[in-house]
Short mmCIF file of C-alpha atoms in Angstrom, two decimals:
data_model
loop_
_atom_site.label_atom_id
_atom_site.label_comp_id
_atom_site.label_asym_id
_atom_site.label_seq_id
_atom_site.Cartn_x
_atom_site.Cartn_y
_atom_site.Cartn_z
CA MET A 14 -62.39 -57.74 -31.46
CA THR A 15 -61.11 -55.43 -34.17
CA VAL A 16 -59.90 -56.61 -37.53
CA PRO A 17 -57.34 -54.16 -38.84
CA ARG A 18 -57.37 -53.54 -42.53
CA SER A 19 -54.06 -54.47 -44.07
CA ARG A 20 -52.61 -52.55 -46.97
CA GLU A 21 -52.55 -55.75 -49.02
CA ALA A 22 -56.23 -56.47 -48.45
CA VAL A 23 -58.38 -55.70 -51.45
CA ALA A 24 -62.14 -55.39 -51.09
CA ASN A 25 -64.42 -56.57 -53.85
CA VAL A 26 -67.73 -54.74 -53.84
CA LEU A 27 -70.55 -57.20 -54.47
CA TRP A 28 -73.59 -54.96 -54.19
CA CYS A 29 -74.37 -51.28 -53.53
CA TRP A 30 -77.85 -50.03 -52.73
CA THR A 31 -79.91 -47.26 -51.21
CA ALA A 32 -83.13 -47.24 -49.21
CA GLU A 33 -85.00 -46.87 -52.51
CA THR A 34 -83.46 -49.93 -54.19
CA PRO A 35 -86.21 -52.56 -54.62
CA CYS A 36 -85.51 -55.93 -52.97
CA ALA A 37 -81.98 -54.80 -52.07
CA PRO A 38 -81.33 -57.23 -49.17
CA ALA A 39 -82.39 -60.21 -51.30
CA GLN A 40 -80.20 -58.99 -54.17
CA ALA A 41 -77.25 -58.51 -51.80
CA ARG A 42 -77.65 -62.06 -50.46
CA ARG A 43 -77.87 -63.43 -54.01
CA SER A 44 -74.68 -61.60 -55.01
CA LEU A 45 -72.84 -63.06 -52.00
CA ARG A 46 -74.13 -66.56 -52.80
CA CYS A 47 -72.95 -66.22 -56.40
CA ALA A 48 -69.50 -64.88 -55.41
CA LEU A 49 -68.90 -67.66 -52.87
CA ASP A 50 -70.02 -70.27 -55.39
CA GLN A 51 -67.55 -68.85 -57.93
CA LEU A 52 -64.83 -68.98 -55.27
CA GLY A 53 -65.50 -72.70 -54.84
CA TYR A 54 -67.11 -72.67 -51.38
CA PRO A 55 -69.14 -75.81 -50.64
CA GLN A 56 -72.92 -75.33 -50.48
CA PRO A 57 -73.32 -75.82 -46.69
CA LEU A 58 -70.73 -73.09 -46.00
CA ILE A 59 -72.35 -70.80 -48.57
CA ASP A 60 -75.71 -71.30 -46.85
CA ASP A 61 -74.21 -70.43 -43.44
CA ALA A 62 -72.35 -67.40 -44.79
CA VAL A 63 -75.43 -66.05 -46.58
CA LEU A 64 -77.59 -66.54 -43.48
CA ALA A 65 -75.11 -64.69 -41.25
CA ALA A 66 -74.47 -61.94 -43.81
CA GLY A 67 -78.22 -61.57 -44.24
CA GLU A 68 -78.42 -60.64 -40.56
CA LEU A 69 -75.74 -57.97 -40.98
CA ILE A 70 -77.51 -56.65 -44.08
CA ALA A 71 -80.87 -56.55 -42.28
CA ASN A 72 -79.33 -54.68 -39.33
CA ALA A 73 -77.73 -52.13 -41.65
CA VAL A 74 -81.02 -51.49 -43.43
CA GLU A 75 -83.05 -51.34 -40.20
CA HIS A 76 -80.66 -49.36 -38.00
CA GLY A 77 -78.22 -47.65 -40.37
CA VAL A 78 -78.35 -44.97 -43.04
CA GLY A 79 -77.69 -45.55 -46.72
CA PRO A 80 -76.09 -45.82 -49.09
CA TYR A 81 -75.05 -49.37 -48.27
CA GLU A 82 -72.34 -51.64 -49.61
CA LEU A 83 -71.66 -55.39 -49.39
CA ARG A 84 -68.01 -56.38 -49.84
CA LEU A 85 -65.71 -59.38 -49.66
CA ARG A 86 -62.17 -58.77 -48.47
CA ARG A 87 -59.33 -61.29 -48.46
CA GLU A 88 -56.91 -60.41 -45.68
CA SER A 89 -53.17 -61.00 -45.97
CA GLY A 90 -53.52 -64.07 -43.71
CA GLY A 91 -55.89 -65.63 -46.23
CA GLU A 92 -59.10 -65.11 -44.26
CA LEU A 93 -62.15 -64.01 -46.21
CA LEU A 94 -64.21 -61.27 -44.58
CA CYS A 95 -67.72 -60.22 -45.46
CA GLU A 96 -68.38 -56.53 -44.79
CA VAL A 97 -71.58 -54.50 -44.79
CA GLU A 98 -71.12 -50.74 -44.75
CA ASP A 99 -73.72 -48.11 -43.91
CA HIS A 100 -73.37 -44.38 -43.33
CA ASP A 101 -74.29 -44.11 -39.68
CA PRO A 102 -70.91 -43.83 -37.91
CA ARG A 103 -72.33 -44.79 -34.49
CA LEU A 104 -71.18 -48.22 -33.39
CA PRO A 105 -74.00 -50.30 -31.91
CA VAL A 106 -74.16 -51.51 -28.35
CA ILE A 107 -74.17 -55.29 -28.48
CA PRO A 108 -76.99 -56.58 -26.23
CA ARG A 109 -76.59 -59.65 -24.08
CA SER A 110 -79.30 -62.20 -24.76
CA ARG A 111 -81.32 -63.92 -22.06
CA GLN A 112 -80.42 -67.34 -23.43
CA PRO A 113 -77.85 -68.53 -25.94
CA LEU A 114 -79.06 -70.19 -29.09
CA PRO A 115 -79.15 -73.98 -28.86
CA SER A 116 -75.95 -75.56 -30.09
CA GLY A 117 -75.86 -77.77 -33.16
CA GLY A 118 -78.84 -76.04 -34.76
CA ARG A 119 -78.98 -78.39 -37.73
CA ASP A 120 -79.06 -81.49 -35.53
CA LEU A 121 -81.70 -80.38 -33.04
CA GLN A 122 -84.33 -82.98 -32.31
CA ASP A 123 -86.90 -80.32 -31.47
CA LEU A 124 -87.28 -78.07 -34.51
CA ASP A 125 -90.18 -76.24 -32.85
CA ALA A 126 -87.87 -75.14 -30.01
CA LEU A 127 -85.35 -73.76 -32.51
CA CYS A 128 -88.05 -71.91 -34.43
CA ALA A 129 -89.33 -70.37 -31.18
CA GLU A 130 -85.82 -69.21 -30.30
CA LEU A 131 -85.24 -67.67 -33.72
CA ALA A 132 -88.66 -65.98 -33.80
CA GLU A 133 -87.65 -63.54 -31.06
CA ARG A 134 -86.23 -60.21 -32.18
CA GLY A 135 -82.60 -59.57 -31.40
CA ARG A 136 -81.27 -63.00 -32.29
CA GLY A 137 -79.56 -61.93 -35.52
CA LEU A 138 -76.20 -61.16 -33.97
CA GLN A 139 -76.28 -64.46 -32.11
CA ILE A 140 -76.69 -66.18 -35.47
CA VAL A 141 -73.73 -64.19 -36.82
CA ASP A 142 -71.71 -65.06 -33.71
CA ARG A 143 -72.45 -68.77 -34.00
CA LEU A 144 -71.84 -69.07 -37.73
CA SER A 145 -68.65 -66.96 -37.71
CA GLU A 146 -67.35 -68.75 -34.60
CA GLY A 147 -67.30 -65.44 -32.72
CA ARG A 148 -65.16 -63.66 -35.32
CA TRP A 149 -67.19 -60.57 -36.18
CA GLY A 150 -67.60 -56.99 -35.10
CA PHE A 151 -68.03 -53.36 -36.07
CA ARG A 152 -65.59 -50.60 -36.95
CA ARG A 153 -65.82 -46.97 -38.00
CA GLU A 154 -64.92 -46.23 -41.58
CA PHE A 155 -63.46 -42.81 -42.43
CA GLY A 156 -65.46 -41.19 -39.61
CA THR A 157 -68.67 -41.05 -41.63
CA ALA A 158 -69.63 -44.71 -41.88
CA LYS A 159 -69.46 -47.99 -40.03
CA VAL A 160 -68.72 -51.50 -41.22
CA ALA A 161 -70.15 -54.67 -39.78
CA TRP A 162 -67.76 -57.49 -40.60
CA MET A 163 -67.48 -61.24 -40.08
CA VAL A 164 -64.94 -63.86 -40.96
CA LEU A 165 -66.58 -66.33 -43.32
CA PRO A 166 -66.77 -69.92 -42.15
CA HIS A 167 -64.31 -72.32 -43.75
#
């Protein structure tokens, strides 16, 4: 799925960092939490959005090249996108997991089973997929960067 950037869409940069910025992922998550709170998002949706964005941020830091940027973009249709940009233009290959994450994560009777599922590496994009209802992806940006994006839950 590709989300085209409309001419009317304006991106608000929430946080910029480099590999040398101390505690950058935590600061990026805090800036997103603050922005969504100021936009009037309810706390459960903020928690979900920050968790999913945290996975995109972690992937950018682990697999991408800085500098990095966290942005919010309101599209002309009213959707709010969270974007994480890094400067490695290669788009990742999305792996297929052995098992999907259990549905209804908050209501699971067996918390130990959920923790075991989440402890495995490679589950971050499944978390993004679940919390964004499958509305996320990657795109090249100006040929020198890539953007991981997701539609924020509403």
